[in-house]
């Protein structure tokens, strides 16, 4: 089977690798650079507890995808010889209003999210993790190419090609729109922030290198890449309130990226009618988290026997 994946972000690259493992001949086309958009910008917080407050299909798929991550990373590392900065570190959530948090926790527990009360308005999510999305996209590309996936950069595709086309076009999918977010980086000693800390939509996490990333605001301003100083200041204030040892360290880098929002508020994943075209975009704040499970859903739908022989 010949498959064209349009979009070389984490969703497209994960789908391409898994589809190639299932025996398909896969070409990935990206009109820019592979992994050049949301996954370049993303912090890499794998945190259903921070993202899903209502019992929902995609919340449950988020839990499933988080559970797939250790195997996904180990398999990619073994296939490519590359190291991926991935750590199951847990997350501390600084809760807002107590009644609302209890309602949220009850819904999360129904979805299988483990969460424990720590006292003083803090909640502990032991299974949550961080990953460097740039490492993942680079390894997915290498693993895919090792199986014969052809990667074509600077190529725009506007209509279905081959037997199957997968539209992994992020914020550029039909009805999708960009939700801009800023992130900032501090450099601390490695290991000095062992857990994710978050409050509302702000969070701080640390990579193995000690690079400490804080985010993120949400703005609907189209594809405007201007760095907004007020947003950077807002995130700096929130980060330094959550993690006081950041005060005085100094922000070394600030950037922004576009999350792919969708009209329904949920990822758009599935077949377009009876056609050979499949959608896989609109993952909003959770593209990195949902990449393994999205690739599995696509394989199940596209390949005979889901690619499992
Ligand atoms: N995944 C967190 C964010 O989009 O800011």
PDB file of C-alpha atoms and ligand atoms in Angstrom:
ATOM      1  CA  UNK A   1       0.000   0.000   0.000  1.00  0.00           C
ATOM      2  CA  UNK A   2       1.316   3.478  -0.942  1.00  0.00           C
ATOM      3  CA  UNK A   3       0.569   6.169   1.669  1.00  0.00           C
ATOM      4  CA  UNK A   4       1.311   9.893   1.555  1.00  0.00           C
ATOM      5  CA  UNK A   5       1.447  11.622   4.921  1.00  0.00           C
ATOM      6  CA  UNK A   6       1.037  15.367   4.591  1.00  0.00           C
ATOM      7  CA  UNK A   7       2.765  17.144   7.475  1.00  0.00           C
ATOM      8  CA  UNK A   8       6.059  16.176   9.075  1.00  0.00           C
ATOM      9  CA  UNK A   9       5.250  17.109  12.668  1.00  0.00           C
ATOM     10  CA  UNK A  10       5.147  14.629  15.513  1.00  0.00           C
ATOM     11  CA  UNK A  11       1.737  13.245  14.443  1.00  0.00           C
ATOM     12  CA  UNK A  12       2.748  12.785  10.800  1.00  0.00           C
ATOM     13  CA  UNK A  13       6.142  11.296  11.668  1.00  0.00           C
ATOM     14  CA  UNK A  14       4.669   8.897  14.254  1.00  0.00           C
ATOM     15  CA  UNK A  15       2.008   7.774  11.776  1.00  0.00           C
ATOM     16  CA  UNK A  16       4.589   7.324   9.001  1.00  0.00           C
ATOM     17  CA  UNK A  17       6.850   5.174  11.189  1.00  0.00           C
ATOM     18  CA  UNK A  18       4.046   2.942  12.451  1.00  0.00           C
ATOM     19  CA  UNK A  19       2.474   2.612   8.976  1.00  0.00           C
ATOM     20  CA  UNK A  20       5.866   1.642   7.528  1.00  0.00           C
ATOM     21  CA  UNK A  21       6.287  -0.928  10.308  1.00  0.00           C
ATOM     22  CA  UNK A  22       2.947  -2.332   9.194  1.00  0.00           C
ATOM     23  CA  UNK A  23       4.295  -2.834   5.678  1.00  0.00           C
ATOM     24  CA  UNK A  24       3.142   0.336   3.873  1.00  0.00           C
ATOM     25  CA  UNK A  25       5.326   2.352   1.497  1.00  0.00           C
ATOM     26  CA  UNK A  26       5.187   5.818   3.010  1.00  0.00           C
ATOM     27  CA  UNK A  27       6.168   9.292   1.804  1.00  0.00           C
ATOM     28  CA  UNK A  28       6.005  12.246   4.212  1.00  0.00           C
ATOM     29  CA  UNK A  29       5.654  15.668   2.605  1.00  0.00           C
ATOM     30  CA  UNK A  30       6.121  18.853   4.575  1.00  0.00           C
ATOM     31  CA  UNK A  31       5.849  22.258   2.999  1.00  0.00           C
ATOM     32  CA  UNK A  32       8.535  23.519   5.392  1.00  0.00           C
ATOM     33  CA  UNK A  33      10.927  21.545   7.570  1.00  0.00           C
ATOM     34  CA  UNK A  34       9.948  18.281   9.268  1.00  0.00           C
ATOM     35  CA  UNK A  35       9.069  19.026  12.911  1.00  0.00           C
ATOM     36  CA  UNK A  36       9.395  22.715  12.194  1.00  0.00           C
ATOM     37  CA  UNK A  37       6.181  23.939  13.793  1.00  0.00           C
ATOM     38  CA  UNK A  38       4.371  23.058  17.029  1.00  0.00           C
ATOM     39  CA  UNK A  39       6.759  20.243  17.966  1.00  0.00           C
ATOM     40  CA  UNK A  40       9.758  22.479  17.621  1.00  0.00           C
ATOM     41  CA  UNK A  41       8.103  24.975  19.942  1.00  0.00           C
ATOM     42  CA  UNK A  42       6.434  22.561  22.371  1.00  0.00           C
ATOM     43  CA  UNK A  43       7.651  22.098  25.941  1.00  0.00           C
ATOM     44  CA  UNK A  44       6.924  18.350  25.989  1.00  0.00           C
ATOM     45  CA  UNK A  45       4.704  17.994  29.046  1.00  0.00           C
ATOM     46  CA  UNK A  46       2.888  14.633  28.943  1.00  0.00           C
ATOM     47  CA  UNK A  47       0.141  15.484  31.360  1.00  0.00           C
ATOM     48  CA  UNK A  48      -3.455  14.292  30.967  1.00  0.00           C
ATOM     49  CA  UNK A  49      -4.125  15.558  34.505  1.00  0.00           C
ATOM     50  CA  UNK A  50      -3.299  19.101  33.502  1.00  0.00           C
ATOM     51  CA  UNK A  51      -5.289  18.949  30.300  1.00  0.00           C
ATOM     52  CA  UNK A  52      -8.455  16.881  30.757  1.00  0.00           C
ATOM     53  CA  UNK A  53     -10.950  17.918  33.445  1.00  0.00           C
ATOM     54  CA  UNK A  54     -14.005  16.174  31.960  1.00  0.00           C
ATOM     55  CA  UNK A  55     -14.483  12.473  31.347  1.00  0.00           C
ATOM     56  CA  UNK A  56     -14.067  12.229  27.574  1.00  0.00           C
ATOM     57  CA  UNK A  57     -12.918   9.877  24.821  1.00  0.00           C
ATOM     58  CA  UNK A  58      -9.797  11.947  24.165  1.00  0.00           C
ATOM     59  CA  UNK A  59      -9.036  12.187  27.875  1.00  0.00           C
ATOM     60  CA  UNK A  60      -9.078   8.382  28.020  1.00  0.00           C
ATOM     61  CA  UNK A  61      -6.954   8.206  24.878  1.00  0.00           C
ATOM     62  CA  UNK A  62      -4.551  10.644  26.559  1.00  0.00           C
ATOM     63  CA  UNK A  63      -4.190   8.251  29.496  1.00  0.00           C
ATOM     64  CA  UNK A  64      -3.621   5.375  27.070  1.00  0.00           C
ATOM     65  CA  UNK A  65      -1.069   7.347  25.081  1.00  0.00           C
ATOM     66  CA  UNK A  66       0.854   8.295  28.226  1.00  0.00           C
ATOM     67  CA  UNK A  67       1.021   4.598  29.122  1.00  0.00           C
ATOM     68  CA  UNK A  68       2.352   3.851  25.605  1.00  0.00           C
ATOM     69  CA  UNK A  69       5.174   6.421  25.931  1.00  0.00           C
ATOM     70  CA  UNK A  70       7.887   4.402  27.744  1.00  0.00           C
ATOM     71  CA  UNK A  71       7.652   1.602  25.152  1.00  0.00           C
ATOM     72  CA  UNK A  72       7.393   4.084  22.274  1.00  0.00           C
ATOM     73  CA  UNK A  73      10.570   5.883  23.407  1.00  0.00           C
ATOM     74  CA  UNK A  74      12.476   2.652  24.136  1.00  0.00           C
ATOM     75  CA  UNK A  75      11.565   1.264  20.721  1.00  0.00           C
ATOM     76  CA  UNK A  76      12.649   4.455  18.959  1.00  0.00           C
ATOM     77  CA  UNK A  77      15.935   4.570  20.867  1.00  0.00           C
ATOM     78  CA  UNK A  78      16.638   0.940  20.010  1.00  0.00           C
ATOM     79  CA  UNK A  79      15.747   1.471  16.335  1.00  0.00           C
ATOM     80  CA  UNK A  80      17.898   4.573  15.883  1.00  0.00           C
ATOM     81  CA  UNK A  81      20.641   4.510  18.529  1.00  0.00           C
ATOM     82  CA  UNK A  82      19.520   8.033  19.507  1.00  0.00           C
ATOM     83  CA  UNK A  83      18.837   9.176  23.063  1.00  0.00           C
ATOM     84  CA  UNK A  84      15.475  10.734  23.817  1.00  0.00           C
ATOM     85  CA  UNK A  85      15.180  12.954  26.866  1.00  0.00           C
ATOM     86  CA  UNK A  86      12.136  11.314  28.506  1.00  0.00           C
ATOM     87  CA  UNK A  87      11.401  11.057  32.208  1.00  0.00           C
ATOM     88  CA  UNK A  88       8.363   9.949  34.195  1.00  0.00           C
ATOM     89  CA  UNK A  89       8.714  12.609  36.878  1.00  0.00           C
ATOM     90  CA  UNK A  90       5.183  13.303  38.127  1.00  0.00           C
ATOM     91  CA  UNK A  91       3.462  16.659  38.337  1.00  0.00           C
ATOM     92  CA  UNK A  92       2.387  18.864  41.221  1.00  0.00           C
ATOM     93  CA  UNK A  93      -0.725  20.888  40.500  1.00  0.00           C
ATOM     94  CA  UNK A  94      -1.393  24.027  42.515  1.00  0.00           C
ATOM     95  CA  UNK A  95      -5.186  23.987  42.519  1.00  0.00           C
ATOM     96  CA  UNK A  96      -7.577  26.861  42.094  1.00  0.00           C
ATOM     97  CA  UNK A  97     -11.026  26.773  43.705  1.00  0.00           C
ATOM     98  CA  UNK A  98     -11.337  23.642  45.945  1.00  0.00           C
ATOM     99  CA  UNK A  99     -14.826  22.468  44.864  1.00  0.00           C
ATOM    100  CA  UNK A 100     -13.931  22.753  41.176  1.00  0.00           C
ATOM    101  CA  UNK A 101     -10.710  20.826  41.762  1.00  0.00           C
ATOM    102  CA  UNK A 102     -12.589  18.021  43.538  1.00  0.00           C
ATOM    103  CA  UNK A 103     -15.025  17.768  40.619  1.00  0.00           C
ATOM    104  CA  UNK A 104     -12.109  17.679  38.190  1.00  0.00           C
ATOM    105  CA  UNK A 105     -10.264  15.022  40.199  1.00  0.00           C
ATOM    106  CA  UNK A 106     -13.389  12.807  40.331  1.00  0.00           C
ATOM    107  CA  UNK A 107     -13.746  12.988  36.517  1.00  0.00           C
ATOM    108  CA  UNK A 108     -10.035  12.315  36.082  1.00  0.00           C
ATOM    109  CA  UNK A 109     -10.116   9.253  38.326  1.00  0.00           C
ATOM    110  CA  UNK A 110     -12.993   7.852  36.224  1.00  0.00           C
ATOM    111  CA  UNK A 111     -10.692   8.167  33.188  1.00  0.00           C
ATOM    112  CA  UNK A 112      -7.908   6.285  34.977  1.00  0.00           C
ATOM    113  CA  UNK A 113      -5.729   9.276  35.842  1.00  0.00           C
ATOM    114  CA  UNK A 114      -3.925   8.675  39.146  1.00  0.00           C
ATOM    115  CA  UNK A 115      -4.028  11.710  41.415  1.00  0.00           C
ATOM    116  CA  UNK A 116      -3.465  12.157  45.154  1.00  0.00           C
ATOM    117  CA  UNK A 117      -4.151  15.080  47.458  1.00  0.00           C
ATOM    118  CA  UNK A 118      -0.974  16.514  49.006  1.00  0.00           C
ATOM    119  CA  UNK A 119      -2.654  19.127  51.235  1.00  0.00           C
ATOM    120  CA  UNK A 120      -2.447  22.930  51.085  1.00  0.00           C
ATOM    121  CA  UNK A 121      -4.285  22.972  47.769  1.00  0.00           C
ATOM    122  CA  UNK A 122      -1.697  20.827  45.980  1.00  0.00           C
ATOM    123  CA  UNK A 123      -2.360  17.609  44.053  1.00  0.00           C
ATOM    124  CA  UNK A 124       0.133  14.973  42.900  1.00  0.00           C
ATOM    125  CA  UNK A 125      -0.050  13.239  39.509  1.00  0.00           C
ATOM    126  CA  UNK A 126       2.583  10.478  39.780  1.00  0.00           C
ATOM    127  CA  UNK A 127       2.414   9.144  36.195  1.00  0.00           C
ATOM    128  CA  UNK A 128       3.019  12.368  34.302  1.00  0.00           C
ATOM    129  CA  UNK A 129       6.177  12.796  32.283  1.00  0.00           C
ATOM    130  CA  UNK A 130       8.329  15.127  30.221  1.00  0.00           C
ATOM    131  CA  UNK A 131       9.865  14.476  26.829  1.00  0.00           C
ATOM    132  CA  UNK A 132      11.901  16.626  24.478  1.00  0.00           C
ATOM    133  CA  UNK A 133       9.703  16.733  21.354  1.00  0.00           C
ATOM    134  CA  UNK A 134      12.643  17.686  19.139  1.00  0.00           C
ATOM    135  CA  UNK A 135      14.369  14.435  20.137  1.00  0.00           C
ATOM    136  CA  UNK A 136      11.186  12.493  19.364  1.00  0.00           C
ATOM    137  CA  UNK A 137      10.670  13.998  15.901  1.00  0.00           C
ATOM    138  CA  UNK A 138      14.342  13.491  14.975  1.00  0.00           C
ATOM    139  CA  UNK A 139      14.188   9.846  16.106  1.00  0.00           C
ATOM    140  CA  UNK A 140      10.852   9.235  14.352  1.00  0.00           C
ATOM    141  CA  UNK A 141      12.310  10.571  11.141  1.00  0.00           C
ATOM    142  CA  UNK A 142      15.428   8.407  11.453  1.00  0.00           C
ATOM    143  CA  UNK A 143      13.398   5.322  12.384  1.00  0.00           C
ATOM    144  CA  UNK A 144      11.012   5.912   9.489  1.00  0.00           C
ATOM    145  CA  UNK A 145      13.843   6.419   7.004  1.00  0.00           C
ATOM    146  CA  UNK A 146      15.390   3.191   8.306  1.00  0.00           C
ATOM    147  CA  UNK A 147      12.217   1.463   7.097  1.00  0.00           C
ATOM    148  CA  UNK A 148      12.246   3.212   3.730  1.00  0.00           C
ATOM    149  CA  UNK A 149      10.001   6.203   4.527  1.00  0.00           C
ATOM    150  CA  UNK A 150      10.766   8.969   2.054  1.00  0.00           C
ATOM    151  CA  UNK A 151      10.839  12.453   3.627  1.00  0.00           C
ATOM    152  CA  UNK A 152      10.275  15.394   1.300  1.00  0.00           C
ATOM    153  CA  UNK A 153      10.705  18.893   2.687  1.00  0.00           C
ATOM    154  CA  UNK A 154       9.577  22.093   0.987  1.00  0.00           C
ATOM    155  CA  UNK A 155       6.790  20.210  -0.828  1.00  0.00           C
ATOM    156  CA  UNK A 156       3.201  21.438  -0.658  1.00  0.00           C
ATOM    157  CA  UNK A 157       0.428  18.865  -1.222  1.00  0.00           C
ATOM    158  CA  UNK A 158      -3.067  20.174  -1.904  1.00  0.00           C
ATOM    159  CA  UNK A 159      -5.007  17.028  -2.900  1.00  0.00           C
ATOM    160  CA  UNK A 160      -4.979  13.333  -2.029  1.00  0.00           C
ATOM    161  CA  UNK A 161      -2.135  11.281  -3.537  1.00  0.00           C
ATOM    162  CA  UNK A 162      -1.607   7.539  -3.897  1.00  0.00           C
ATOM    163  CA  UNK A 163      -3.933   4.954  -2.366  1.00  0.00           C
ATOM    164  CA  UNK A 164      -4.136   6.698   1.014  1.00  0.00           C
ATOM    165  CA  UNK A 165      -3.393  10.245   2.134  1.00  0.00           C
ATOM    166  CA  UNK A 166      -3.105  11.168   5.808  1.00  0.00           C
ATOM    167  CA  UNK A 167      -3.586  14.862   6.506  1.00  0.00           C
ATOM    168  CA  UNK A 168      -1.424  15.505   9.576  1.00  0.00           C
ATOM    169  CA  UNK A 169      -1.490  19.224   8.971  1.00  0.00           C
ATOM    170  CA  UNK A 170      -1.793  20.564  12.529  1.00  0.00           C
ATOM    171  CA  UNK A 171      -3.134  24.099  12.684  1.00  0.00           C
ATOM    172  CA  UNK A 172      -3.379  24.129   8.861  1.00  0.00           C
ATOM    173  CA  UNK A 173      -6.072  21.390   8.704  1.00  0.00           C
ATOM    174  CA  UNK A 174      -9.590  22.188   7.398  1.00  0.00           C
ATOM    175  CA  UNK A 175     -11.425  24.185  10.090  1.00  0.00           C
ATOM    176  CA  UNK A 176      -8.317  24.160  12.300  1.00  0.00           C
ATOM    177  CA  UNK A 177      -6.804  27.366  13.604  1.00  0.00           C
ATOM    178  CA  UNK A 178      -3.618  28.394  15.420  1.00  0.00           C
ATOM    179  CA  UNK A 179      -3.549  29.092  19.156  1.00  0.00           C
ATOM    180  CA  UNK A 180      -0.318  30.912  19.796  1.00  0.00           C
ATOM    181  CA  UNK A 181       1.637  30.220  22.965  1.00  0.00           C
ATOM    182  CA  UNK A 182       4.869  31.708  24.303  1.00  0.00           C
ATOM    183  CA  UNK A 183       7.518  29.761  26.218  1.00  0.00           C
ATOM    184  CA  UNK A 184      10.605  30.876  28.088  1.00  0.00           C
ATOM    185  CA  UNK A 185      13.771  29.116  29.157  1.00  0.00           C
ATOM    186  CA  UNK A 186      16.019  29.380  32.178  1.00  0.00           C
ATOM    187  CA  UNK A 187      19.213  27.364  32.653  1.00  0.00           C
ATOM    188  CA  UNK A 188      19.504  25.656  36.035  1.00  0.00           C
ATOM    189  CA  UNK A 189      21.615  22.795  37.368  1.00  0.00           C
ATOM    190  CA  UNK A 190      20.391  19.444  35.964  1.00  0.00           C
ATOM    191  CA  UNK A 191      18.124  17.659  38.448  1.00  0.00           C
ATOM    192  CA  UNK A 192      17.258  20.843  40.340  1.00  0.00           C
ATOM    193  CA  UNK A 193      13.555  20.699  39.386  1.00  0.00           C
ATOM    194  CA  UNK A 194      12.602  17.027  39.645  1.00  0.00           C
ATOM    195  CA  UNK A 195       8.847  17.450  38.994  1.00  0.00           C
ATOM    196  CA  UNK A 196       6.532  19.364  36.703  1.00  0.00           C
ATOM    197  CA  UNK A 197       4.876  22.234  38.598  1.00  0.00           C
ATOM    198  CA  UNK A 198       1.730  23.796  37.200  1.00  0.00           C
ATOM    199  CA  UNK A 199      -1.079  26.169  38.002  1.00  0.00           C
ATOM    200  CA  UNK A 200      -3.939  26.712  35.565  1.00  0.00           C
ATOM    201  CA  UNK A 201      -2.389  26.771  32.110  1.00  0.00           C
ATOM    202  CA  UNK A 202       1.062  27.810  33.391  1.00  0.00           C
ATOM    203  CA  UNK A 203       3.745  25.200  33.974  1.00  0.00           C
ATOM    204  CA  UNK A 204       7.448  24.744  34.612  1.00  0.00           C
ATOM    205  CA  UNK A 205       9.447  21.643  33.707  1.00  0.00           C
ATOM    206  CA  UNK A 206      13.094  20.742  33.367  1.00  0.00           C
ATOM    207  CA  UNK A 207      14.981  18.796  30.718  1.00  0.00           C
ATOM    208  CA  UNK A 208      17.885  16.461  31.563  1.00  0.00           C
ATOM    209  CA  UNK A 209      20.295  19.231  30.514  1.00  0.00           C
ATOM    210  CA  UNK A 210      18.924  21.560  33.221  1.00  0.00           C
ATOM    211  CA  UNK A 211      17.128  23.670  30.605  1.00  0.00           C
ATOM    212  CA  UNK A 212      13.997  24.756  32.448  1.00  0.00           C
ATOM    213  CA  UNK A 213      10.999  25.643  30.314  1.00  0.00           C
ATOM    214  CA  UNK A 214       7.989  27.668  31.437  1.00  0.00           C
ATOM    215  CA  UNK A 215       4.782  28.288  29.503  1.00  0.00           C
ATOM    216  CA  UNK A 216       2.323  29.145  28.255  1.00  0.00           C
ATOM    217  CA  UNK A 217      -0.289  31.713  27.309  1.00  0.00           C
ATOM    218  CA  UNK A 218      -3.001  31.116  24.710  1.00  0.00           C
ATOM    219  CA  UNK A 219      -3.848  33.684  22.049  1.00  0.00           C
ATOM    220  CA  UNK A 220      -5.988  33.537  18.912  1.00  0.00           C
ATOM    221  CA  UNK A 221      -4.124  35.973  16.689  1.00  0.00           C
ATOM    222  CA  UNK A 222      -3.712  33.931  13.512  1.00  0.00           C
ATOM    223  CA  UNK A 223      -0.238  32.946  12.376  1.00  0.00           C
ATOM    224  CA  UNK A 224       1.413  36.009  13.895  1.00  0.00           C
ATOM    225  CA  UNK A 225       4.896  35.062  15.098  1.00  0.00           C
ATOM    226  CA  UNK A 226       5.654  38.348  16.874  1.00  0.00           C
ATOM    227  CA  UNK A 227       7.206  37.793  20.286  1.00  0.00           C
ATOM    228  CA  UNK A 228       4.959  39.641  22.727  1.00  0.00           C
ATOM    229  CA  UNK A 229       6.976  40.997  25.642  1.00  0.00           C
ATOM    230  CA  UNK A 230       3.897  41.273  27.885  1.00  0.00           C
ATOM    231  CA  UNK A 231       3.225  37.533  27.410  1.00  0.00           C
ATOM    232  CA  UNK A 232       6.835  36.705  28.266  1.00  0.00           C
ATOM    233  CA  UNK A 233       6.560  38.829  31.445  1.00  0.00           C
ATOM    234  CA  UNK A 234       3.257  37.168  32.400  1.00  0.00           C
ATOM    235  CA  UNK A 235       4.802  33.695  32.090  1.00  0.00           C
ATOM    236  CA  UNK A 236       7.944  34.788  33.925  1.00  0.00           C
ATOM    237  CA  UNK A 237       5.791  36.113  36.799  1.00  0.00           C
ATOM    238  CA  UNK A 238       3.729  32.904  36.999  1.00  0.00           C
ATOM    239  CA  UNK A 239       6.820  30.659  36.761  1.00  0.00           C
ATOM    240  CA  UNK A 240       8.727  32.528  39.459  1.00  0.00           C
ATOM    241  CA  UNK A 241       5.717  32.462  41.769  1.00  0.00           C
ATOM    242  CA  UNK A 242       5.421  28.665  41.357  1.00  0.00           C
ATOM    243  CA  UNK A 243       9.175  28.032  41.552  1.00  0.00           C
ATOM    244  CA  UNK A 244      10.745  30.833  43.634  1.00  0.00           C
ATOM    245  CA  UNK A 245      14.306  29.633  42.948  1.00  0.00           C
ATOM    246  CA  UNK A 246      13.881  30.899  39.367  1.00  0.00           C
ATOM    247  CA  UNK A 247      13.947  34.489  40.672  1.00  0.00           C
ATOM    248  CA  UNK A 248      17.135  36.229  39.714  1.00  0.00           C
ATOM    249  CA  UNK A 249      18.245  33.382  37.390  1.00  0.00           C
ATOM    250  CA  UNK A 250      17.285  35.287  34.252  1.00  0.00           C
ATOM    251  CA  UNK A 251      15.380  34.197  31.155  1.00  0.00           C
ATOM    252  CA  UNK A 252      17.838  33.082  28.445  1.00  0.00           C
ATOM    253  CA  UNK A 253      15.405  32.471  25.592  1.00  0.00           C
ATOM    254  CA  UNK A 254      11.779  33.212  24.699  1.00  0.00           C
ATOM    255  CA  UNK A 255       9.847  31.927  21.703  1.00  0.00           C
ATOM    256  CA  UNK A 256       6.368  31.045  20.534  1.00  0.00           C
ATOM    257  CA  UNK A 257       4.549  28.446  18.499  1.00  0.00           C
ATOM    258  CA  UNK A 258       1.080  27.544  17.268  1.00  0.00           C
ATOM    259  CA  UNK A 259      -1.051  24.832  18.780  1.00  0.00           C
ATOM    260  CA  UNK A 260      -3.608  23.388  16.365  1.00  0.00           C
ATOM    261  CA  UNK A 261      -7.082  24.251  17.643  1.00  0.00           C
ATOM    262  CA  UNK A 262     -10.147  22.669  16.013  1.00  0.00           C
ATOM    263  CA  UNK A 263     -13.782  23.680  15.639  1.00  0.00           C
ATOM    264  CA  UNK A 264     -15.020  20.764  17.765  1.00  0.00           C
ATOM    265  CA  UNK A 265     -12.379  21.343  20.442  1.00  0.00           C
ATOM    266  CA  UNK A 266     -11.151  17.786  19.881  1.00  0.00           C
ATOM    267  CA  UNK A 267      -8.563  16.211  17.583  1.00  0.00           C
ATOM    268  CA  UNK A 268      -9.859  15.400  14.106  1.00  0.00           C
ATOM    269  CA  UNK A 269      -8.751  11.812  13.506  1.00  0.00           C
ATOM    270  CA  UNK A 270     -10.473   9.437  11.106  1.00  0.00           C
ATOM    271  CA  UNK A 271     -11.453   8.668   7.552  1.00  0.00           C
ATOM    272  CA  UNK A 272     -13.146  11.189   5.287  1.00  0.00           C
ATOM    273  CA  UNK A 273     -16.258   9.229   4.344  1.00  0.00           C
ATOM    274  CA  UNK A 274     -15.406   6.223   2.186  1.00  0.00           C
ATOM    275  CA  UNK A 275     -12.420   7.942   0.587  1.00  0.00           C
ATOM    276  CA  UNK A 276      -8.730   7.117   0.828  1.00  0.00           C
ATOM    277  CA  UNK A 277      -8.162  10.308   2.810  1.00  0.00           C
ATOM    278  CA  UNK A 278      -7.622  10.319   6.570  1.00  0.00           C
ATOM    279  CA  UNK A 279      -7.436  13.244   8.953  1.00  0.00           C
ATOM    280  CA  UNK A 280      -5.058  13.483  11.883  1.00  0.00           C
ATOM    281  CA  UNK A 281      -4.848  17.092  13.023  1.00  0.00           C
ATOM    282  CA  UNK A 282      -6.234  19.568  15.573  1.00  0.00           C
ATOM    283  CA  UNK A 283      -4.592  18.046  18.680  1.00  0.00           C
ATOM    284  CA  UNK A 284      -4.474  21.480  20.343  1.00  0.00           C
ATOM    285  CA  UNK A 285      -2.358  21.299  23.553  1.00  0.00           C
ATOM    286  CA  UNK A 286      -1.801  17.552  23.347  1.00  0.00           C
ATOM    287  CA  UNK A 287      -0.152  16.620  20.064  1.00  0.00           C
ATOM    288  CA  UNK A 288       2.996  15.333  21.730  1.00  0.00           C
ATOM    289  CA  UNK A 289       1.044  13.318  24.298  1.00  0.00           C
ATOM    290  CA  UNK A 290      -1.392  11.924  21.728  1.00  0.00           C
ATOM    291  CA  UNK A 291       1.106  11.007  18.978  1.00  0.00           C
ATOM    292  CA  UNK A 292       1.514   7.310  19.919  1.00  0.00           C
ATOM    293  CA  UNK A 293      -2.215   6.660  20.253  1.00  0.00           C
ATOM    294  CA  UNK A 294      -3.065   8.648  17.104  1.00  0.00           C
ATOM    295  CA  UNK A 295      -0.557   6.580  15.112  1.00  0.00           C
ATOM    296  CA  UNK A 296      -2.195   3.436  16.494  1.00  0.00           C
ATOM    297  CA  UNK A 297      -5.710   4.616  15.555  1.00  0.00           C
ATOM    298  CA  UNK A 298      -4.511   5.357  12.015  1.00  0.00           C
ATOM    299  CA  UNK A 299      -2.818   1.962  11.656  1.00  0.00           C
ATOM    300  CA  UNK A 300      -5.948   0.219  12.976  1.00  0.00           C
ATOM    301  CA  UNK A 301      -8.077   2.028  10.403  1.00  0.00           C
ATOM    302  CA  UNK A 302      -5.792   2.014   7.383  1.00  0.00           C
ATOM    303  CA  UNK A 303      -3.804  -1.211   7.458  1.00  0.00           C
ATOM    304  CA  UNK A 304      -5.243  -4.709   7.037  1.00  0.00           C
ATOM    305  CA  UNK A 305      -5.443  -6.157  10.606  1.00  0.00           C
ATOM    306  CA  UNK A 306      -4.084  -2.815  11.926  1.00  0.00           C
ATOM    307  CA  UNK A 307      -0.647  -3.790  10.614  1.00  0.00           C
ATOM    308  CA  UNK A 308      -0.335  -6.600  13.124  1.00  0.00           C
ATOM    309  CA  UNK A 309      -0.286  -9.299  10.505  1.00  0.00           C
TER     310      UNK A 309
HETATM  311  N1  LIG B   1       0.873  21.331  26.089  1.00  0.00           N
HETATM  312  C1  LIG B   1       0.959  22.559  26.775  1.00  0.00           C
HETATM  313  C2  LIG B   1       0.710  23.733  25.928  1.00  0.00           C
HETATM  314  O1  LIG B   1       0.208  23.604  24.824  1.00  0.00           O
HETATM  315  O2  LIG B   1       0.987  24.825  26.365  1.00  0.00           O
END
